[in-house]
Structures are given as structure tokens and as C-alpha cells.
Tab-separated table of C-alpha atoms in Angstrom:
chain	number	residue	atom	x	y	z
M	1	MET	CA	3.099	-20.358	-57.496
M	2	LYS	CA	5.279	-21.539	-54.414
M	3	GLU	CA	8.388	-21.088	-56.187
M	4	ASP	CA	7.501	-17.737	-57.194
M	5	LYS	CA	6.677	-16.807	-53.506
M	6	ASN	CA	10.101	-18.223	-52.321
M	7	THR	CA	12.073	-16.262	-55.106
M	8	LYS	CA	10.349	-13.409	-54.201
M	9	THR	CA	11.184	-13.909	-50.363
M	10	LEU	CA	14.825	-14.491	-51.361
M	11	ASN	CA	14.772	-11.353	-53.445
M	12	TYR	CA	13.218	-9.542	-50.490
M	13	ARG	CA	15.860	-10.668	-47.891
M	14	ASP	CA	18.594	-10.160	-50.270
M	15	GLN	CA	17.508	-6.568	-51.061
M	16	VAL	CA	17.246	-5.784	-47.231
M	17	HIS	CA	20.763	-7.220	-46.711
M	18	HIS	CA	21.824	-5.039	-49.693
M	19	PHE	CA	20.322	-1.588	-48.272
M	20	GLY	CA	20.914	-2.800	-44.502
M	21	ARG	CA	24.639	-2.739	-45.071
M	22	ILE	CA	24.818	0.538	-47.003
M	23	TRP	CA	22.686	2.106	-44.041
M	24	THR	CA	24.843	0.561	-41.346
M	25	VAL	CA	28.186	1.201	-42.963
M	26	ILE	CA	27.042	5.078	-43.331
M	27	ALA	CA	25.748	5.012	-39.727
M	28	LEU	CA	29.047	3.479	-38.408
M	29	PHE	CA	31.160	5.921	-40.413
M	30	LEU	CA	28.834	8.913	-38.864
M	31	PHE	CA	29.354	7.443	-35.353
M	32	LEU	CA	33.141	7.362	-35.570
M	33	MET	CA	33.100	11.051	-37.089
M	34	VAL	CA	31.465	12.366	-33.996
M	35	PRO	CA	34.485	11.773	-31.593
M	36	VAL	CA	36.574	12.655	-34.699
M	37	ALA	CA	34.407	16.031	-34.939
M	38	ILE	CA	34.627	16.718	-31.122
M	39	CYS	CA	38.645	16.370	-31.225
M	40	VAL	CA	38.908	18.781	-34.234
M	41	HIS	CA	36.394	21.186	-32.661
M	42	ALA	CA	38.565	20.958	-29.145
M	43	GLY	CA	41.868	21.033	-30.695
M	44	VAL	CA	42.811	17.844	-28.580
M	45	TRP	CA	43.194	14.122	-29.417
M	46	PRO	CA	43.225	11.498	-26.892
M	47	LYS	CA	46.539	9.980	-25.746
M	48	ALA	CA	47.087	6.458	-27.269
M	49	GLY	CA	47.949	4.987	-23.935
M	50	ASP	CA	44.864	6.432	-21.952
M	51	LEU	CA	42.455	5.377	-24.970
M	52	LEU	CA	43.935	1.759	-24.823
M	53	LYS	CA	43.807	1.585	-21.221
M	54	GLY	CA	39.950	2.924	-21.355
M	55	LEU	CA	39.233	0.562	-24.024
M	56	LEU	CA	40.878	-2.347	-22.172
M	57	SER	CA	38.438	-1.770	-19.286
M	58	VAL	CA	35.248	-2.056	-21.380
M	59	ALA	CA	35.777	-3.603	-24.806
M	60	PRO	CA	36.578	-7.239	-23.747
M	61	ILE	CA	33.370	-7.473	-21.952
M	62	PHE	CA	31.212	-5.590	-24.226
M	63	TRP	CA	32.779	-6.800	-27.508
M	64	THR	CA	31.974	-10.404	-26.179
M	65	VAL	CA	28.302	-9.225	-25.278
M	66	GLY	CA	27.999	-7.585	-28.578
M	67	ALA	CA	29.013	-10.626	-30.473
M	68	ILE	CA	26.755	-13.044	-28.217
M	69	GLU	CA	23.980	-10.559	-28.896
M	70	VAL	CA	24.440	-10.730	-32.555
M	71	ILE	CA	24.335	-14.606	-32.654
M	72	THR	CA	21.156	-14.512	-30.353
M	73	TYR	CA	19.069	-11.656	-31.607
M	74	VAL	CA	19.674	-11.833	-35.335
M	75	PRO	CA	17.494	-15.177	-35.616
M	76	MET	CA	14.837	-13.398	-33.329
M	77	LEU	CA	14.874	-9.989	-35.096
M	78	GLY	CA	15.120	-11.017	-38.923
M	79	THR	CA	17.080	-9.104	-41.566
M	80	GLY	CA	15.779	-5.548	-41.482
M	81	GLY	CA	15.034	-5.678	-37.731
M	82	SER	CA	18.647	-6.717	-36.894
M	83	TYR	CA	20.300	-4.093	-39.209
M	84	LEU	CA	18.024	-1.400	-37.687
M	85	GLY	CA	18.033	-2.668	-34.043
M	86	PHE	CA	21.767	-2.973	-33.776
M	87	VAL	CA	22.246	0.669	-35.173
M	88	THR	CA	19.560	1.949	-32.847
M	89	GLY	CA	20.513	0.006	-29.851
M	90	ASN	CA	18.756	-0.630	-26.393
M	91	LEU	CA	17.874	-4.116	-27.511
M	92	THR	CA	17.168	-6.135	-24.561
M	93	ASN	CA	15.203	-3.367	-22.502
M	94	LEU	CA	13.389	-2.242	-25.629
M	95	LYS	CA	13.758	-3.436	-29.167
M	96	VAL	CA	13.716	-7.344	-28.771
M	97	PRO	CA	10.573	-7.155	-26.496
M	98	SER	CA	8.833	-4.700	-28.836
M	99	ALA	CA	9.531	-7.158	-31.817
M	100	LEU	CA	8.714	-10.346	-29.965
M	101	ASN	CA	5.329	-8.693	-28.665
M	102	ALA	CA	4.436	-7.390	-32.224
M	103	MET	CA	4.995	-10.851	-33.559
M	104	GLN	CA	3.014	-12.396	-30.841
M	105	ASN	CA	0.221	-10.004	-31.380
M	106	MET	CA	0.107	-10.224	-35.306
M	107	GLY	CA	0.368	-14.191	-34.965
M	108	VAL	CA	3.435	-14.708	-37.101
M	109	GLU	CA	6.647	-16.780	-36.481
M	110	SER	CA	10.043	-14.842	-36.370
M	111	ASP	CA	11.585	-16.842	-39.173
M	112	SER	CA	8.721	-16.281	-41.683
M	113	GLU	CA	8.588	-13.304	-44.045
M	114	GLU	CA	5.754	-11.819	-42.404
M	115	GLY	CA	7.528	-12.127	-38.781
M	116	GLU	CA	10.544	-10.254	-40.553
M	117	VAL	CA	8.320	-7.447	-41.863
M	118	VAL	CA	6.500	-7.102	-38.150
M	119	SER	CA	9.635	-7.230	-36.453
M	120	THR	CA	11.361	-4.486	-38.750
M	121	ILE	CA	8.126	-2.189	-38.243
M	122	ALA	CA	8.111	-2.622	-34.536
M	123	ILE	CA	11.622	-1.861	-34.149
M	124	ALA	CA	11.482	1.335	-36.431
M	125	VAL	CA	8.369	2.436	-34.559
M	126	SER	CA	10.137	1.964	-31.336
M	127	ALA	CA	13.308	3.787	-32.423
M	128	ILE	CA	11.379	6.771	-33.652
M	129	VAL	CA	9.166	7.065	-30.435
M	130	THR	CA	12.396	6.763	-28.229
M	131	THR	CA	13.845	9.472	-30.026
M	132	VAL	CA	10.832	11.618	-29.648
M	133	VAL	CA	10.356	10.823	-26.003
M	134	ILE	CA	13.993	11.693	-25.428
M	135	ALA	CA	13.856	14.941	-27.249
M	136	VAL	CA	10.541	16.139	-25.746
M	137	GLY	CA	12.195	15.157	-22.230
M	138	VAL	CA	15.270	17.254	-22.818
M	139	LEU	CA	13.195	20.158	-23.979
M	140	LEU	CA	10.632	19.939	-21.137
M	141	LEU	CA	13.349	18.927	-18.618
M	142	ALA	CA	12.858	21.836	-16.228
M	143	GLN	CA	9.143	20.760	-15.974
M	144	ILE	CA	9.517	17.125	-15.661
M	145	ARG	CA	12.738	16.644	-13.813
M	146	PRO	CA	11.460	17.121	-10.356
M	147	PHE	CA	8.834	14.288	-11.080
M	148	LEU	CA	11.164	11.805	-12.772
M	149	GLU	CA	13.812	12.164	-10.344
M	150	SER	CA	11.557	12.134	-7.331
M	151	GLU	CA	12.032	9.714	-4.442
M	152	MET	CA	8.215	8.297	-5.018
M	153	MET	CA	9.386	7.318	-8.795
M	154	GLN	CA	12.767	5.717	-8.010
M	155	PRO	CA	11.305	2.211	-7.521
M	156	ALA	CA	9.483	2.408	-10.785
M	157	PHE	CA	12.400	3.014	-12.836
M	158	ASP	CA	14.669	0.821	-10.666
M	159	ASN	CA	12.290	-2.183	-11.631
M	160	LEU	CA	11.701	-1.594	-15.207
M	161	LEU	CA	13.188	-5.028	-16.424
M	162	PRO	CA	11.386	-7.104	-13.695
M	163	ALA	CA	8.013	-5.335	-14.892
M	164	LEU	CA	8.958	-6.083	-18.535
M	165	PHE	CA	10.046	-9.677	-18.349
M	166	GLY	CA	7.290	-10.671	-15.881
M	167	GLY	CA	4.693	-9.865	-18.579
M	168	LEU	CA	6.715	-11.201	-21.452
M	169	ALA	CA	7.531	-14.534	-19.510
M	170	VAL	CA	3.664	-15.170	-19.004
M	171	VAL	CA	3.269	-15.195	-22.907
M	172	PHE	CA	6.293	-16.971	-23.840
M	173	VAL	CA	6.730	-19.531	-20.844
M	174	SER	CA	3.043	-20.618	-21.064
M	175	LYS	CA	3.269	-21.411	-24.661
M	176	ASN	CA	6.467	-23.457	-24.113
M	177	TRP	CA	6.378	-24.463	-20.504
M	178	LYS	CA	7.997	-27.994	-21.055
M	179	ILE	CA	11.087	-26.301	-22.605
M	180	ALA	CA	11.032	-23.251	-20.313
M	181	MET	CA	11.305	-25.005	-16.876
M	182	ALA	CA	15.087	-26.242	-16.966
M	183	PRO	CA	16.696	-22.974	-18.157
M	184	MET	CA	14.590	-21.063	-15.839
M	185	ILE	CA	15.515	-23.111	-12.619
M	186	PHE	CA	19.052	-23.059	-13.814
M	187	MET	CA	18.971	-19.419	-14.136
M	188	ILE	CA	17.416	-18.574	-10.853
M	189	ALA	CA	19.723	-21.096	-9.036
M	190	LEU	CA	22.869	-19.412	-10.784
M	191	PHE	CA	21.659	-15.813	-9.948
M	192	VAL	CA	20.976	-16.937	-6.227
M	193	CYS	CA	24.107	-18.523	-5.711
M	194	VAL	CA	26.214	-16.029	-7.804
M	195	PRO	CA	24.721	-12.740	-7.535
M	196	SER	CA	27.634	-11.026	-8.989
M	197	LEU	CA	26.895	-12.443	-12.243
M	198	ALA	CA	24.039	-10.154	-12.472
M	199	GLY	CA	26.329	-7.599	-14.266
M	200	SER	CA	27.073	-10.300	-17.066
M	201	VAL	CA	23.549	-11.302	-17.809
M	202	GLY	CA	24.052	-10.924	-21.611
M	203	VAL	CA	26.825	-13.515	-21.582
M	204	LEU	CA	24.458	-15.848	-20.057
M	205	VAL	CA	21.726	-15.558	-22.593
M	206	PRO	CA	23.119	-18.067	-24.819
M	207	VAL	CA	23.758	-20.526	-21.946
M	208	GLY	CA	20.012	-20.159	-21.472
M	209	ALA	CA	19.314	-20.779	-24.834
M	210	LEU	CA	21.568	-23.798	-25.343
M	211	ILE	CA	19.990	-25.421	-22.031
M	212	ALA	CA	16.462	-24.694	-23.757
M	213	ILE	CA	17.578	-26.081	-27.085
M	214	ALA	CA	18.943	-29.222	-25.384
M	215	VAL	CA	16.058	-29.893	-23.454
M	216	ALA	CA	13.804	-29.249	-26.559
M	217	ARG	CA	15.662	-31.631	-28.555
M	218	VAL	CA	15.330	-34.436	-26.107
M	219	LEU	CA	11.733	-33.913	-25.667
M	220	TYR	CA	11.215	-33.582	-29.447
M	221	LYS	CA	13.150	-36.819	-29.979
M	222	LYS	CA	10.589	-38.400	-27.426
M	223	ASN	CA	7.812	-37.005	-29.105
M	224	LEU	CA	6.747	-35.122	-26.239
M	225	LEU	CA	6.302	-31.618	-27.702
A	1	MET	CA	37.689	24.587	-20.946
A	2	PHE	CA	35.359	22.309	-22.763
A	3	ASN	CA	31.759	23.249	-23.031
A	4	SER	CA	29.881	19.992	-23.355
A	5	ASN	CA	26.658	21.953	-23.926
A	6	SER	CA	27.751	24.084	-26.658
A	7	GLY	CA	25.788	24.888	-30.003
A	8	PHE	CA	28.439	22.640	-31.689
A	9	MET	CA	27.734	19.662	-29.641
A	10	TYR	CA	23.797	19.898	-30.067
A	11	GLY	CA	24.425	20.348	-33.876
A	12	LEU	CA	26.417	17.084	-33.946
A	13	THR	CA	23.815	15.329	-32.109
A	14	ALA	CA	20.968	16.740	-34.299
A	15	ALA	CA	22.804	15.448	-37.326
A	16	VAL	CA	23.452	11.827	-36.093
A	17	ILE	CA	20.014	11.554	-34.750
A	18	ALA	CA	18.458	12.905	-37.961
A	19	PHE	CA	20.254	10.072	-39.771
A	20	VAL	CA	19.168	7.175	-37.706
A	21	ILE	CA	15.566	8.432	-37.762
A	22	ALA	CA	15.927	8.627	-41.577
A	23	GLN	CA	17.045	5.039	-41.641
A	24	SER	CA	13.990	4.023	-39.153
A	25	VAL	CA	11.780	5.695	-41.529
A	26	TYR	CA	13.273	4.054	-44.681
A	27	PHE	CA	13.109	0.728	-42.978
A	28	LEU	CA	9.589	1.264	-41.842
A	29	TYR	CA	8.548	2.251	-45.384
A	30	ARG	CA	10.090	-0.736	-47.047
A	31	ALA	CA	8.568	-3.115	-44.292
A	32	LEU	CA	5.134	-1.581	-44.668
A	33	LYS	CA	5.328	-1.865	-48.633
A	34	ARG	CA	6.351	-5.523	-48.238
A	35	ALA	CA	3.451	-6.389	-45.880
A	36	LYS	CA	1.054	-4.864	-48.473
A	37	GLU	CA	2.641	-7.101	-51.141
A	38	LEU	CA	2.087	-10.014	-48.939
A	39	GLY	CA	-1.330	-9.196	-48.353
A	40	MET	CA	-1.189	-8.919	-44.576
A	41	ASP	CA	-4.042	-7.278	-42.590
A	42	MET	CA	-2.874	-3.623	-42.797
A	43	GLY	CA	-5.455	-2.599	-40.129
A	44	LYS	CA	-3.850	-5.153	-37.610
A	45	ILE	CA	-0.452	-3.797	-38.599
A	46	LYS	CA	-1.596	-0.119	-37.581
A	47	LYS	CA	-2.911	-1.304	-34.234
A	48	THR	CA	0.576	-3.277	-33.653
A	49	MET	CA	2.333	-0.022	-34.505
A	50	VAL	CA	0.307	2.014	-32.042
A	51	SER	CA	0.634	-0.753	-29.201
A	52	THR	CA	4.622	-0.736	-29.885
A	53	ALA	CA	4.457	2.989	-29.648
A	54	VAL	CA	2.700	2.825	-26.259
A	55	PHE	CA	4.934	0.163	-25.131
A	56	THR	CA	8.191	1.992	-25.969
A	57	ILE	CA	7.079	5.089	-23.709
A	58	ALA	CA	8.342	3.659	-20.309
A	59	PRO	CA	11.606	2.234	-21.450
A	60	ALA	CA	12.180	5.464	-23.432
A	61	VAL	CA	11.571	7.437	-20.271
A	62	SER	CA	13.982	5.347	-18.535
A	63	ILE	CA	16.522	5.823	-21.042
A	64	LEU	CA	15.888	9.729	-20.811
A	65	LEU	CA	16.639	9.188	-17.031
A	66	GLY	CA	20.224	7.632	-18.256
A	67	VAL	CA	20.552	10.920	-20.268
A	68	ILE	CA	19.942	13.044	-17.356
A	69	ALA	CA	22.130	11.034	-14.949
A	70	LEU	CA	25.021	11.209	-17.556
A	71	SER	CA	24.364	14.858	-18.431
A	72	LYS	CA	25.684	15.904	-14.921
A	73	SER	CA	29.128	14.968	-16.281
A	74	LEU	CA	29.012	14.936	-19.794
A	75	GLY	CA	26.366	17.635	-20.560
A	76	PHE	CA	23.203	16.774	-22.545
A	77	PRO	CA	23.947	16.472	-26.137
A	78	PHE	CA	26.751	13.624	-25.969
A	79	PRO	CA	24.767	11.163	-23.656
A	80	TRP	CA	21.490	12.029	-25.801
A	81	LEU	CA	23.309	10.832	-28.811
A	82	ARG	CA	25.024	7.802	-27.087
A	83	LEU	CA	21.507	6.488	-25.767
A	84	SER	CA	19.702	7.313	-29.181
A	85	VAL	CA	22.121	5.012	-31.151
A	86	LEU	CA	24.085	1.871	-30.585
A	87	GLY	CA	24.268	2.268	-26.881
A	88	ALA	CA	22.467	0.710	-23.916
A	89	LEU	CA	21.953	2.402	-20.435
A	90	THR	CA	24.005	-0.415	-18.730
A	91	TYR	CA	26.633	-0.029	-21.376
A	92	GLU	CA	27.135	3.784	-21.714
A	93	THR	CA	27.216	4.583	-18.015
A	94	SER	CA	30.007	1.945	-17.237
A	95	ALA	CA	32.041	2.867	-20.335
A	96	ALA	CA	31.960	6.604	-19.187
A	97	ALA	CA	32.999	5.790	-15.765
A	98	SER	CA	35.676	3.507	-16.732
A	99	ALA	CA	37.216	5.817	-19.359
A	100	ALA	CA	36.824	8.844	-16.604
A	101	SER	CA	38.558	6.580	-13.894
A	102	VAL	CA	41.472	6.080	-16.291
A	103	MET	CA	41.958	9.780	-16.886
A	104	GLY	CA	41.682	10.157	-13.001
A	105	ALA	CA	38.320	12.031	-13.305
A	106	SER	CA	34.825	11.186	-11.911
A	107	LEU	CA	31.417	11.232	-13.409
A	108	SER	CA	30.282	13.064	-10.364
A	109	ASN	CA	31.781	16.409	-11.641
A	110	ALA	CA	31.202	18.048	-14.796
A	111	ILE	CA	34.076	17.036	-17.257
A	112	THR	CA	35.448	20.177	-18.531
A	113	ASP	CA	38.977	19.089	-19.452
A	114	PRO	CA	38.965	18.455	-23.163
A	115	GLN	CA	41.586	15.736	-22.987
A	116	VAL	CA	39.258	13.837	-20.584
A	117	PHE	CA	36.071	14.489	-22.548
A	118	VAL	CA	37.685	13.198	-25.809
A	119	THR	CA	39.033	10.256	-24.345
A	120	ILE	CA	35.637	9.215	-22.686
A	121	ALA	CA	33.962	10.174	-26.149
A	122	TRP	CA	36.400	7.642	-28.037
A	123	VAL	CA	35.952	4.850	-25.445
A	124	MET	CA	32.250	4.993	-25.464
A	125	THR	CA	32.188	4.999	-29.186
A	126	LEU	CA	34.557	2.369	-29.814
A	127	GLY	CA	33.613	0.105	-27.048
A	128	ILE	CA	30.237	-0.766	-28.470
A	129	ILE	CA	30.687	-0.398	-32.241
A	130	VAL	CA	31.488	-4.155	-32.672
A	131	SER	CA	27.764	-5.528	-33.025
A	132	PRO	CA	26.749	-3.555	-36.262
A	133	VAL	CA	29.982	-4.623	-37.863
A	134	LEU	CA	29.274	-8.132	-36.979
A	135	VAL	CA	25.528	-7.920	-38.338
A	136	CYS	CA	27.042	-6.714	-41.557
A	137	LEU	CA	29.648	-9.581	-41.664
A	138	PHE	CA	27.860	-12.365	-40.237
A	139	GLY	CA	24.084	-11.655	-40.230
A	140	LYS	CA	23.455	-13.306	-43.696
A	141	LYS	CA	25.323	-16.540	-42.441
A	142	ILE	CA	23.467	-16.649	-39.162
A	143	GLU	CA	20.152	-16.354	-41.087
A	144	GLY	CA	21.172	-19.030	-43.587
A	145	GLY	CA	21.974	-21.220	-40.605
A	146	ILE	CA	18.516	-20.906	-39.303
A	147	ASN	CA	17.015	-21.445	-42.762
A	148	LYS	CA	19.194	-24.891	-42.906
A	149	ILE	CA	17.657	-26.192	-39.757
A	150	LYS	CA	14.299	-25.234	-40.824
A	151	ASP	CA	14.466	-26.693	-44.219
A	152	ARG	CA	15.744	-29.863	-42.573
A	153	ASP	CA	12.908	-30.104	-40.243
A	154	SER	CA	10.316	-27.322	-40.134
A	155	LYS	CA	8.631	-28.256	-36.663
A	156	TRP	CA	12.231	-28.618	-35.014
A	157	GLY	CA	13.177	-25.338	-36.591
A	158	ASP	CA	9.967	-23.620	-34.797
A	159	ILE	CA	11.066	-25.406	-31.626
A	160	PHE	CA	14.497	-24.207	-31.900
A	161	MET	CA	13.483	-20.621	-32.200
A	162	ASP	CA	11.328	-21.166	-29.156
A	163	GLY	CA	14.526	-22.348	-27.325
A	164	LEU	CA	16.034	-19.090	-28.224
A	165	PHE	CA	13.418	-16.925	-27.021
A	166	LEU	CA	13.133	-18.896	-23.821
A	167	GLY	CA	17.092	-18.785	-23.159
A	168	MET	CA	16.779	-15.075	-23.317
A	169	ILE	CA	13.741	-14.736	-21.012
A	170	SER	CA	15.078	-17.234	-18.718
A	171	ALA	CA	18.470	-15.317	-18.183
A	172	PHE	CA	16.417	-12.182	-17.470
A	173	LEU	CA	13.867	-13.738	-15.133
A	174	GLY	CA	16.971	-15.379	-13.386
A	175	VAL	CA	18.777	-12.161	-12.893
A	176	VAL	CA	15.498	-10.755	-10.895
A	177	PHE	CA	16.619	-13.147	-8.188
A	178	ALA	CA	20.110	-11.764	-7.995
A	179	ASP	CA	19.476	-9.791	-4.695
A	180	VAL	CA	17.348	-12.296	-2.654
A	181	SER	CA	20.245	-13.230	-0.379
A	182	THR	CA	20.446	-9.639	0.866
A	183	GLY	CA	17.019	-9.845	2.762
A	184	LEU	CA	13.819	-8.950	2.123
A	185	ALA	CA	14.364	-5.668	0.311
A	186	GLY	CA	16.188	-8.058	-2.332
A	187	TRP	CA	12.790	-9.785	-3.143
A	188	ILE	CA	11.323	-6.482	-4.379
A	189	PRO	CA	12.254	-7.233	-7.902
A	190	VAL	CA	10.865	-10.711	-7.715
A	191	PHE	CA	7.454	-9.176	-6.138
A	192	VAL	CA	7.255	-6.753	-9.171
A	193	MET	CA	8.047	-9.435	-11.651
A	194	ILE	CA	5.150	-11.486	-10.216
A	195	ALA	CA	2.856	-8.575	-10.015
A	196	SER	CA	3.605	-7.979	-13.713
A	197	ALA	CA	2.928	-11.585	-14.554
A	198	ILE	CA	-0.449	-11.547	-12.679
A	199	ILE	CA	-1.388	-8.363	-14.721
A	200	MET	CA	-0.665	-10.050	-17.782
A	201	LEU	CA	-2.769	-13.088	-16.881
A	202	ILE	CA	-5.781	-10.813	-15.801
A	203	CYS	CA	-5.258	-9.195	-19.153
A	204	GLY	CA	-5.509	-12.802	-20.879
A	205	ALA	CA	-8.640	-13.558	-18.818
A	206	LEU	CA	-10.210	-10.262	-19.770
A	207	LYS	CA	-9.550	-10.764	-23.442
A	208	MET	CA	-11.369	-14.143	-23.152
A	209	VAL	CA	-14.174	-13.003	-21.091
A	210	LEU	CA	-15.092	-9.801	-23.089
A	211	LYS	CA	-13.919	-11.181	-26.267
A	212	ALA	CA	-11.779	-7.890	-26.703
A	213	LYS	CA	-8.832	-8.416	-29.089
A	214	TRP	CA	-7.482	-4.841	-28.247
A	215	ILE	CA	-6.616	-5.829	-24.794
A	216	GLU	CA	-4.121	-8.491	-26.260
A	217	ASP	CA	-2.509	-5.768	-28.280
A	218	TYR	CA	-2.080	-3.533	-24.992
A	219	ALA	CA	-1.349	-6.471	-22.584
A	220	LEU	CA	2.246	-6.101	-22.521
A	221	PRO	CA	2.314	-2.217	-22.147
A	222	ILE	CA	-0.438	-2.620	-19.615
A	223	SER	CA	1.796	-5.330	-17.591
A	224	LEU	CA	4.846	-3.234	-17.838
A	225	LEU	CA	3.288	0.262	-16.786
A	226	GLY	CA	1.076	-1.821	-14.089
A	227	GLY	CA	4.205	-3.571	-12.760
A	228	MET	CA	6.243	-0.330	-12.667
A	229	ALA	CA	3.380	1.438	-10.818
A	230	LEU	CA	2.977	-1.424	-8.384
A	231	SER	CA	6.804	-1.280	-7.459
A	232	ILE	CA	6.074	2.038	-5.689
A	233	PRO	CA	3.681	0.333	-3.042
A	234	ILE	CA	5.568	-2.635	-2.925
A	235	THR	CA	8.654	-1.065	-2.030
A	236	ASP	CA	7.020	1.143	0.588
A	237	PHE	CA	5.371	-1.996	2.110
A	238	VAL	CA	8.673	-4.002	1.996
A	239	ASN	CA	10.451	-1.070	3.520
A	240	THR	CA	8.009	-0.903	6.578
A	241	LEU	CA	8.751	-4.437	7.328
A	242	VAL	CA	12.657	-4.216	7.171
């Protein structure tokens, strides 16, 4: 029975890898076709030198962050969640918290097949709702723009990430406070001392993870977890 | 002169967004089917779907604000497309600004020069395309590595995953303190984070006292929206002191 379930799990994950890659390759092709279509429509192509200069100013940092995000988030999001999450974007501010919260509510582990399924469901729902909200927002722009861009509402949107991670931290830190203390103290000290690093927070995620895992390893070896 | 709000641009955007919606629906269908096969509680899954949808609204509105901000220079369709697929608010704005400055343009004005627009479009697209490529190439290997750790010692495997979560959360908690050296106003994000954490604690306490499971399902959206709402009086209060 156990063997049967394991085989099924393997088959399911393999299937997800298979169709996940197909969907992603088609998506990538479509994404690349967008600027191609704009160029054909406008009858203009970018000059190689300008394109290279523009890319050099963003690619080194964003490709590095992209690689780091893949290493960090793939284990958290599972197979289906990763393929979908990396195509639909907005991982840190939306997809990853959605998946973590859904798995927490369902009481499933991220590396289990149940976790894999719940993470995929959360990311899919989140992607669909985001698209609908943006579409409705653009359609009703004349009506909602004064409210959204009002001075009164500015602090609410400026503080989205603190409001998000404050709640999320209570859930995860309270479960593992022994592991959480060292990376939290390190990160707070780091950002207080070097505020300019705020723009590179994505690069520092694996640093936090390495500290947390190192501390966890020591505590685990000493039977303190 | 390039019209960034033309029917052609809207059509292009609609086609790509329709594809991504189709992909989301397909993954959702496959996952729900698998959940049924695994005998998971479908009622609980439905509740989780609703709470995820509620949670998504505030960050989605914030993404909409990004679309509005970029629309002044790039029109609506292209930022709408970029922020619905692959992109993230922080990335798209800086990529567009960098590409515009290379061309001697600025995002504070509408981009009407086709040469400038296509260069920005290519830079924004190529600058972030690497992640899905890496998922296709290495996703399975990364997953295999995690499975190996778990197979060797399942308890350590769970702790390892907790370490990953906490690494991410600690980095984003740390960045909230980045402006504290600028004075009291720099503490506003910290106060908002604490307010959100307190709301989450209240939700936990209410869940236990009232024995109401639904509070747990909606605790994150409640703490997120509560934190955002409280940021308004917090900011007003701090501004009266500085």
C-alpha cells in the first residue's frame, strides 16, 4: 500500500514536471513574442548597443535575484506551485505568503504531496484573483483612481510589506522561535547598520536561510529542537 | 509617434493574460483533482481557496497602483501585462526607469518615441525572464535534493524547510528596520509591522476563546488589512510628533 502511494506520488510529480515545462516554454515564447510584435507593429527595432546598455543596468542584479528565488522558493512552493508562481510573478509580496498561509491553514507540510497540492491551488487562485482585480481596476479607473491615489491612502500601500510580514512572522516565528531568533537579530542589525541594502533584500534571503539552517543544525544535534 | 494605449497593445495584452489565466485554471484543475484522489477534505480546501482570494485583494490593489504609476509613461496595456505575468512591482519600475535613462528619456513623461518604447519593452522582458527558465532546468534537481535530505532524516528535513521559511521571513522583517536611523518617521513601518503582529495574536486568541476555526482561515487577510488600515492613523500620529 505504501509502495503504491509512493509510486503514485512520483508519477504525479513527474506529470506536473512534464506539463509544467510545456506550459512554461509556451509562456516564455509568448512573453518574448510581445516585444517582437510591438517592434513589427511599430516598424522599429531596438539598437543593439542601447539594448545591451539597458540590460547591463538591470540584468546582473535581477538575474542573480531570480536564481536565488528559484533556489529558495522551489522547495517552499512545490512542483506545480513553482511552475505557476514563476510564470505569474509577484512571488514575495503575494504568491509565497499565499501558499504558506494556505498550507498552514490546511495543516500540511510543504514537502508533502498534500502541501504540493495546496500550494498549487493557492497560487492559482491568487493569480486568477490578481488578474481580475487589475482588470476591474483598469476598467473602473476613473471612479477608483481618486481614492487609490489619495494622500490619505498613501501610507496603507506604502506599508503593505510590513503589514504582511508582521502577521506572517507571528505564525512562523512562534512555531520555531529558537531557530528564528538568530537570523532575525542578524537581519535587523544588518539593515539598521546598512540601510542601502534594502533594495537588495532578495539577495539576502538565502543568507537568512543559511543562518537559520546552521542554527537549527546545531540545536538539532544537541537535541534542543 | 507610438500610441501605447492602442487597440493593438490591448489585444496583445489580452492574448497573453488569457494564456496565463488558462494556465492557472489548468493547474488549479489538476491540483483539485489530485486533492480528491488523496482523500483531502474538499470543504476545507474550498474555505482555503476563499481565504486566499480575500488575502490576495490588498496586494493585487497595490499591483494595480503600480500599473497606474507606470501607465503615465508606458500607457495601460504594457504595464498591465508586465505586472500580470513574471514581473514584480519593484522590478518593473526600476527596469523601465533604467532602460528609459539609457535612451535619455524619463518615465515622468509619456513615451511616444517608438525606438525608446521598444527598447524599454525588450529590457523589461529580458531582464526578468531567467527565473522560469531556471525552474524548467533545475526545479526537478532542487526538489530531488530536498527529498534526499528528507529520506536521510525526515525530522531534519522538516527543520530544514522551517529554516528556509524563517530565512525569508527574517530578511523581510529586517528590511522593515532599514529607515529607523532617519528618525521617528522611519519607525512607521516597524509600528505597522507590530500592529499587524498584534492583530494576528488577537485572531489566535479569539480562535481559541470562541473555538471558531474560520478566524484562523482569515487571520492573515485580517492582519494584513488591519495593519494597512492602522498605518494611516499611525502615520498621522507620527507626523504630528516630528
